[in-house]
CSV table of C-alpha atoms in Angstrom, one decimal:
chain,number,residue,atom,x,y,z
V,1,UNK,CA,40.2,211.2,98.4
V,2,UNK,CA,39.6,208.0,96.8
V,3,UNK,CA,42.5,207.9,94.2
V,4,UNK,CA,44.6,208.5,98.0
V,5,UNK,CA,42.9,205.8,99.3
V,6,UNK,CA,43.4,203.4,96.6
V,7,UNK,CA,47.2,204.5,96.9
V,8,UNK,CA,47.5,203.6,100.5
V,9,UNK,CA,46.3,200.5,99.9
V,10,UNK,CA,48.5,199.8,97.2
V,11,UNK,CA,50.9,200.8,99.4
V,12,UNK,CA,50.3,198.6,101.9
V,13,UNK,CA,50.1,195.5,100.1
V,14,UNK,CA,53.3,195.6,98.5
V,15,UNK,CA,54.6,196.6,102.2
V,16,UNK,CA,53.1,193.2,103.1
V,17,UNK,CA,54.4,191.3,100.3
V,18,UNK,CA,58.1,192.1,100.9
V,19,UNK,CA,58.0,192.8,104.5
V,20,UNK,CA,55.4,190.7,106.4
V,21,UNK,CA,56.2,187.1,106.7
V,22,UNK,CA,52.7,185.6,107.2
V,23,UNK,CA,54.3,181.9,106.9
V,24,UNK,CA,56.0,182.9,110.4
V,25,UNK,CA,52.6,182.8,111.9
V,26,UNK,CA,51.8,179.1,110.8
V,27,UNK,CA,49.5,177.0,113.5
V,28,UNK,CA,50.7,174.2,112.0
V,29,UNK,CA,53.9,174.0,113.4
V,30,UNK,CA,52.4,174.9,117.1
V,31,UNK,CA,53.0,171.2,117.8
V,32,UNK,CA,56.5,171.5,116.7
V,33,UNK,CA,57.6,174.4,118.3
V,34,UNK,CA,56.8,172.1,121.9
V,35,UNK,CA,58.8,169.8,120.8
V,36,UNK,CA,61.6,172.2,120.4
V,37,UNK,CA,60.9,174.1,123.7
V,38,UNK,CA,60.7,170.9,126.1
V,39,UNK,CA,64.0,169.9,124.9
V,40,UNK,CA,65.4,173.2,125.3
V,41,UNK,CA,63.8,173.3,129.2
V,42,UNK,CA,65.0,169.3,130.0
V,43,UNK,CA,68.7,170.1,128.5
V,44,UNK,CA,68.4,173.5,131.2
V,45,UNK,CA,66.9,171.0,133.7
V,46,UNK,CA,69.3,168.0,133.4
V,47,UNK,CA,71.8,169.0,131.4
V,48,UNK,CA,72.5,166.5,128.5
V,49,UNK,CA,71.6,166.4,124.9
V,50,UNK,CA,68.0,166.2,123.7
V,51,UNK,CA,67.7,164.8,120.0
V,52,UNK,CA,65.1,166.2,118.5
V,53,UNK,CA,62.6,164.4,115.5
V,54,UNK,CA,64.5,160.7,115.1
V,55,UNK,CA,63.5,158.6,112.4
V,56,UNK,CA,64.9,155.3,113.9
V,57,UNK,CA,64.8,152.2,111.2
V,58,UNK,CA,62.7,149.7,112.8
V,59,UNK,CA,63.7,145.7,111.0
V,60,UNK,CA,60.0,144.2,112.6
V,61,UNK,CA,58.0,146.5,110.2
V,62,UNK,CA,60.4,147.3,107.4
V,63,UNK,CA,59.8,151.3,108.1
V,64,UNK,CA,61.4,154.2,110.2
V,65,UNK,CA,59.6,154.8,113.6
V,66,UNK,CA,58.9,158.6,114.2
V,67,UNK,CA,60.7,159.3,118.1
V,68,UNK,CA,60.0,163.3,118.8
V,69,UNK,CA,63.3,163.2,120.9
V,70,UNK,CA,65.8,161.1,123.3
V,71,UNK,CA,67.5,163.0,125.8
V,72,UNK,CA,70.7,161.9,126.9
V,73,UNK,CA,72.6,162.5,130.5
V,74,UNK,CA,75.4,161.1,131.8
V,75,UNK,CA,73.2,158.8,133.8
V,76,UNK,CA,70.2,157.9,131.5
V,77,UNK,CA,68.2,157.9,128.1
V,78,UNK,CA,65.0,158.4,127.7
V,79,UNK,CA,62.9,158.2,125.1
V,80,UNK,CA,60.0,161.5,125.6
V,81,UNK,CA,56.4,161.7,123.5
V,82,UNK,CA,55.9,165.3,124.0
V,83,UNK,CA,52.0,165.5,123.6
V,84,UNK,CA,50.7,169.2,122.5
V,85,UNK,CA,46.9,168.4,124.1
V,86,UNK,CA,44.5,170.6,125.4
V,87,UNK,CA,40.9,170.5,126.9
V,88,UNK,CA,40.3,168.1,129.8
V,89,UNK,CA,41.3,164.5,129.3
V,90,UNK,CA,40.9,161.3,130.8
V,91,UNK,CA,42.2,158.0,130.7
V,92,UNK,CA,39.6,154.9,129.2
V,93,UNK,CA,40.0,151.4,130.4
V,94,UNK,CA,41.8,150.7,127.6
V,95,UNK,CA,44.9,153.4,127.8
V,96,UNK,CA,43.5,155.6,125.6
V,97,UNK,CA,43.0,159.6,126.1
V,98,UNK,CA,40.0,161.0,125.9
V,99,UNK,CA,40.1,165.1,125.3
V,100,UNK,CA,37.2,167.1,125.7
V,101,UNK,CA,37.5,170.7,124.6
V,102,UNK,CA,35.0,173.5,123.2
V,103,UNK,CA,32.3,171.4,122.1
V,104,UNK,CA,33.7,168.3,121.0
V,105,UNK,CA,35.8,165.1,122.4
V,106,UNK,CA,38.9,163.1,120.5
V,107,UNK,CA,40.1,160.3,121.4
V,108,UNK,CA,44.0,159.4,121.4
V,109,UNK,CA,45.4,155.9,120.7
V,110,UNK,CA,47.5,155.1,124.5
V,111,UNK,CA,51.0,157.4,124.5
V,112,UNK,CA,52.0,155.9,127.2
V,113,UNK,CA,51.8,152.2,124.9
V,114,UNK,CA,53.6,154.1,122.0
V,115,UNK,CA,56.4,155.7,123.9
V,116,UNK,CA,57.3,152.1,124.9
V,117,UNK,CA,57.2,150.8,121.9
V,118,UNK,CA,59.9,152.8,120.6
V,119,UNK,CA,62.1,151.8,123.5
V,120,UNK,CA,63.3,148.5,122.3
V,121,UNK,CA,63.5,149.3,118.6
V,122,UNK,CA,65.7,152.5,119.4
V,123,UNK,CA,67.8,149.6,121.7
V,124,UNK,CA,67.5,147.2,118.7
V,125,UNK,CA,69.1,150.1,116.8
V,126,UNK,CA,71.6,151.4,119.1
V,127,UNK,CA,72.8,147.0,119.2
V,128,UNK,CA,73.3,147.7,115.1
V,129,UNK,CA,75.6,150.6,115.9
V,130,UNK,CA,77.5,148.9,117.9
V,131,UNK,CA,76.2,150.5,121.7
V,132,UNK,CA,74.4,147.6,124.2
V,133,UNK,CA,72.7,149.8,127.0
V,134,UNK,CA,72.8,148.3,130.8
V,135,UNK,CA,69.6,146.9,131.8
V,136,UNK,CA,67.1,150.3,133.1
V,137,UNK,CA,69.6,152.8,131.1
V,138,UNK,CA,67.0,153.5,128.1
V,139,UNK,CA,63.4,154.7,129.6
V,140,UNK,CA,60.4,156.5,128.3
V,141,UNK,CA,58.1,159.2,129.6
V,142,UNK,CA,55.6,161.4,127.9
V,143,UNK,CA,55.2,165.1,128.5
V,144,UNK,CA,51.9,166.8,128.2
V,145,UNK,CA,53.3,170.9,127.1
V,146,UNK,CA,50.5,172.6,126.2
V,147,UNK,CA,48.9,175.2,129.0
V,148,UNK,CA,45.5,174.1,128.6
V,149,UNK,CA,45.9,170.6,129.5
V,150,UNK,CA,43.6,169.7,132.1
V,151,UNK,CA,43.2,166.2,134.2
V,152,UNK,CA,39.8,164.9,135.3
V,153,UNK,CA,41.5,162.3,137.1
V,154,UNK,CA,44.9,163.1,138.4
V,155,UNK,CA,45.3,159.6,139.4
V,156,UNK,CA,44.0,157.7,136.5
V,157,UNK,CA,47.2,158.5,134.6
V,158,UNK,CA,50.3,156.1,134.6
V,159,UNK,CA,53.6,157.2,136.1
V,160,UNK,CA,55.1,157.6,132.6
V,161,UNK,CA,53.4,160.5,132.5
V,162,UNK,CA,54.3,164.3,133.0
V,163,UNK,CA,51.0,166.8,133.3
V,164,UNK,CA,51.7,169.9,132.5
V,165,UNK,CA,51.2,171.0,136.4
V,166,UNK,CA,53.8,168.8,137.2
V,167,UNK,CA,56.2,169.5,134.4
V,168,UNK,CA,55.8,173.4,135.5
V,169,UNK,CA,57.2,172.1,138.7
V,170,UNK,CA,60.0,170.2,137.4
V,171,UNK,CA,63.3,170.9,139.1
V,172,UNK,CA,66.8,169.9,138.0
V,173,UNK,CA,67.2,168.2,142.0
V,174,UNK,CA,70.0,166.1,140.6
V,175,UNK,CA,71.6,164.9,137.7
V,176,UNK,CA,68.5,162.2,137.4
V,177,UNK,CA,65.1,163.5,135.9
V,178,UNK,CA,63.4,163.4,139.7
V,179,UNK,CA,64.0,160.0,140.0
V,180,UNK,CA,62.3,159.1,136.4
V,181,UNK,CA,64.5,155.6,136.5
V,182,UNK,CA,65.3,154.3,139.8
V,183,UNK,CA,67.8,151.6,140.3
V,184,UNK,CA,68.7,151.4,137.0
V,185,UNK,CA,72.8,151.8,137.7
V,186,UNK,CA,73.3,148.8,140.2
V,187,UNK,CA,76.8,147.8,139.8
V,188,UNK,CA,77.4,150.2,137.4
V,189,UNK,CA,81.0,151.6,136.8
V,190,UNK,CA,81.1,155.4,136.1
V,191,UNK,CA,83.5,155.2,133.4
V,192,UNK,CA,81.2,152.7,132.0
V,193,UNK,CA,78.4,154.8,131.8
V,194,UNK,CA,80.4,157.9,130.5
V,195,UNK,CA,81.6,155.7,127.7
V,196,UNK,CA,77.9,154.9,127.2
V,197,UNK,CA,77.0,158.8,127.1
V,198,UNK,CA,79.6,159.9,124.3
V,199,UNK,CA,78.9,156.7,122.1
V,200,UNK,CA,75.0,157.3,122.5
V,201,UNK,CA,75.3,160.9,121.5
V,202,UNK,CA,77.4,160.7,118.5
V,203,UNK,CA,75.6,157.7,117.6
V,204,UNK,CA,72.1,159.3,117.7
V,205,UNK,CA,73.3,162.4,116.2
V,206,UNK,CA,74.2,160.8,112.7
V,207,UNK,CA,70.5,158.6,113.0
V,208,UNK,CA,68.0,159.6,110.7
V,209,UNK,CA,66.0,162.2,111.6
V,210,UNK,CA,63.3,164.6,109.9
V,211,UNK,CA,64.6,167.8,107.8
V,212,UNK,CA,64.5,171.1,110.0
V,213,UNK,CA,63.0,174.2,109.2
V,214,UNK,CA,63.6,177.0,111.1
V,215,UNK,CA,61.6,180.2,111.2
V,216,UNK,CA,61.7,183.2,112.3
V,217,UNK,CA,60.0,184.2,115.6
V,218,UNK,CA,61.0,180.6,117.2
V,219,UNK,CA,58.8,178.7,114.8
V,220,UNK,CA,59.9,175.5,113.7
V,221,UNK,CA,59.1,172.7,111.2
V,222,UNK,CA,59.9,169.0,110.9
V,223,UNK,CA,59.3,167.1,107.8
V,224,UNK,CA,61.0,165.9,104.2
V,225,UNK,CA,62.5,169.4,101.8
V,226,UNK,CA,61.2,168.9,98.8
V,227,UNK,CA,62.1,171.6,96.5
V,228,UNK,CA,62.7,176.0,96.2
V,229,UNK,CA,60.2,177.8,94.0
V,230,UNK,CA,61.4,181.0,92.1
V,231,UNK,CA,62.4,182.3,89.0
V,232,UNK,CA,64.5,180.0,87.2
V,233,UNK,CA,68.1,182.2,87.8
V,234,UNK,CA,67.3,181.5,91.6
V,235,UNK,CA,66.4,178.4,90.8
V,236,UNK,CA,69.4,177.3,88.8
V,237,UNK,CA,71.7,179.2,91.8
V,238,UNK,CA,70.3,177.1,94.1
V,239,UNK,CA,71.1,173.6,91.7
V,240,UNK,CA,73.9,172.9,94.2
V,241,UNK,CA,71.4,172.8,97.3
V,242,UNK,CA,70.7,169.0,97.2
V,243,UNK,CA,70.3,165.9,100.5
V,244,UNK,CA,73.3,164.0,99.3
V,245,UNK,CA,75.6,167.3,98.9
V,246,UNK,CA,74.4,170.0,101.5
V,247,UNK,CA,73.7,169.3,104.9
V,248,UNK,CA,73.2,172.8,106.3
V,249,UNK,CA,71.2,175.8,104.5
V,250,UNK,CA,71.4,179.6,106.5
V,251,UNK,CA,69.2,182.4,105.1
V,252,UNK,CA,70.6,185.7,105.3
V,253,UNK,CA,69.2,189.8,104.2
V,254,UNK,CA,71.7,191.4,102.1
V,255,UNK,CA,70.4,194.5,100.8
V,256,UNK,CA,67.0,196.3,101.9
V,257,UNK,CA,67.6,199.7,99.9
V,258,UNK,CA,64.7,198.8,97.4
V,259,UNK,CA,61.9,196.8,97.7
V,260,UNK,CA,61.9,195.5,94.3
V,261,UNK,CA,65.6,195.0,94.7
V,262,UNK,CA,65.6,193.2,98.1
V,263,UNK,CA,68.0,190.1,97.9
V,264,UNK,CA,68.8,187.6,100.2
V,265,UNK,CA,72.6,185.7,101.0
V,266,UNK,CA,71.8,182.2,100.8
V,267,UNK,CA,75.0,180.2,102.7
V,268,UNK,CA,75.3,176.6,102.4
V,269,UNK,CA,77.3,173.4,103.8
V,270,UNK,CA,78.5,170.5,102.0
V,271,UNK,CA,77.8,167.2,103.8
V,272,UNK,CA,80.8,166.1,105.7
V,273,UNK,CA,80.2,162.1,105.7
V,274,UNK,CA,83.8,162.1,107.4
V,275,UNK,CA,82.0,163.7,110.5
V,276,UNK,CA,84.9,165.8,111.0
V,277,UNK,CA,83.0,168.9,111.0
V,278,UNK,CA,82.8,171.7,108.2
V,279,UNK,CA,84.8,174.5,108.3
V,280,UNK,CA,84.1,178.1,107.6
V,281,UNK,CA,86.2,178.1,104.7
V,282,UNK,CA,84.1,175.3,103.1
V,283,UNK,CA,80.5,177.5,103.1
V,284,UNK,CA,79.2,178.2,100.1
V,285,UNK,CA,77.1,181.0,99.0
V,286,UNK,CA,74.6,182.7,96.2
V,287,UNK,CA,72.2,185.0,96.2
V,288,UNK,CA,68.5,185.5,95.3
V,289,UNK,CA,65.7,187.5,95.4
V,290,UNK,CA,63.4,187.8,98.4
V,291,UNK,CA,60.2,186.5,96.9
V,292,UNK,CA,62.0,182.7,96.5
V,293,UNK,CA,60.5,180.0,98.6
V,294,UNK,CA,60.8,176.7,99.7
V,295,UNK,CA,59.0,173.9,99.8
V,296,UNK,CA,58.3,171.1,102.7
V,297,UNK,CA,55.9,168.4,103.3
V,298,UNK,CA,55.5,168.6,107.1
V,299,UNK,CA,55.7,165.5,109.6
V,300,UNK,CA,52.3,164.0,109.9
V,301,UNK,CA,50.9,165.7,106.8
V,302,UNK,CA,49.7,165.1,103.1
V,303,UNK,CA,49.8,168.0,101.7
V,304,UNK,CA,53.3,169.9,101.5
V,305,UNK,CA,53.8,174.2,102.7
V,306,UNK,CA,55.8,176.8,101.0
V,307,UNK,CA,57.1,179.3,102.8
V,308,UNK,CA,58.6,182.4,101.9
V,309,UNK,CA,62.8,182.1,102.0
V,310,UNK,CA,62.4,185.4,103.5
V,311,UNK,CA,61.1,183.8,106.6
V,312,UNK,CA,63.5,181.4,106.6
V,313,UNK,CA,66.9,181.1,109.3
V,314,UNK,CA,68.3,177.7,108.2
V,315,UNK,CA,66.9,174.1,107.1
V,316,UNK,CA,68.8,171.2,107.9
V,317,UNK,CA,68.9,168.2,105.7
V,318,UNK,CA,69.0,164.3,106.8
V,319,UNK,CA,71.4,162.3,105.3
């Protein structure tokens, strides 16, 4: 009985090993999975383009400015700080939010003051690139996604911001975000504005922005790629997998016949600085074993992740 009971175990882990990908069920990326899913629900809502995790070179301070996305109809911009808060909060006298859950309370610096302050360096930007927005076309909101999120005070919050009752109630009523900007396209020409549109959206496309990881079961990770860990054959396969030559990385099973023998199709896409788009004839591919990871230091964080390659979809790299 115990030598079978020492067997199943064995058993069991090595199931786990190969089979379970416990990286999938990170908390830390909780905050970046909203990010992901209230673009997904304002492109449904208003159509558009939502760009997701900007890194937006700000000349004042010499540093990029983190912007969790800009979404982009054919009648606005607007700059959105998706905040993933529960717990009751409240607004202080000076801006701030203060969040009261279980038994302790945090205070957050203003969002509201932050979400501004990206406006006129992403404008300041845009100018660079060669696109001046008409006065009002560039706004900023922030959106409070998580479920919990309580108010104490309705009332005490400014109009930049979305509860999460109201953004449950969100409707797309026209191709304005309920009236978000108002006036903003006095005199405006329509061919003007759908000029602005495509410009903004290829420009903002090519900005900087934060490497993507996606996992499997809709999880998601923003942050800088650092580097695969493996045996050096995967390894030295992988050499070719590097920012300035690759700019898209998919992660496919090839063969599940053993477990010791599991591999997976690693496909990869050279960087096309001529933005003409790769085609399918220019994917590259090589394959490794399962047990391969990768490894990313995470937006917001000191200390870098690996995750299993096995758990992996695709990881896009910045330029």
């Amino acid at each position: 009985m115990l030598v079978e009971l020492i067997c199943f175990l064995i058993v069991v882990i090595v199931l786990k090993y190969f089979f379970y990908d416990d990286d999938v069920i990170d908390i830390g990326t909780s905050d970046f999975n909203a990010l992901f899913t209230v673009a997904e629900r304002l492109e449904k809502l208003y159509g558009g383009k939502a760009h997701v995790g900007l890194q937006i070179p700000d000349q004042d301070s010499g540093s990029r400015q983190s912007i969790d996305l800009v979404l982009v109809t054919k009648r606005e911009a607007v700059v959105v700080c998706v905040k993933n808060v529960s717990g009751f909060v409240s607004v202080d006298k000076d801006g701030r939010w203060v969040c009261t859950g279980g038994h302790k309370t945090e205070r957050l610096p203003d969002p509201v003051a932050e979400a501004k302050r990206l406006v006129p360096i992403l404008e300041s930007y845009l100018e660079q690139r060669g696109i001046t927005l008409p006065e009002g076309y560039l706004s900023c909101k922030v959106i409070c996604s998580n479920p919990s999120f309580r108010t104490i005070v309705s009332d005490s919050f400014p109009p930049e911001v979305i509860t999460y009752d109201q953004w449950i109630q969100l409707k797309p009523e026209s191709n304005m975000l309920s009236g978000w900007i108002k006036g903003a396209f006095h005199g405006g020409k329509k061919e003007m504005q759908e000029s602005i549109h495509e410009k903004l959206n290829l420009v903002l496309s090519t900005a900087p922005m934060w490497d993507r990881l996606e996992l499997k079961g809709n999880k998601f990770v923003l942050g800088e790629f650092l580097e695969f860990k493996g045996d050096n054959e995967d390894i030295q396969a992988l050499g070719n997998i590097r920012r300035s030559k690759v700019s898209k990385v998919t992660i496919q099973k090839t063969s599940m016949l053993g477990v010791a023998s599991s591999k997976l199709q690693v496909l990869y896409c050279p960087r096309d600085y001529r933005g003409e788009g790769a085609s399918a004839s220019d994917w590259k591919e090589v394959t490794v074993h399962s047990r391969t990871e990768i490894k990313i230091l995470p937006k917001g964080s000191t200390k870098a992740r690996k995750y299993k390659l096995s758990s992996v979809i695709s990881l896009s790299l910045s330029a």
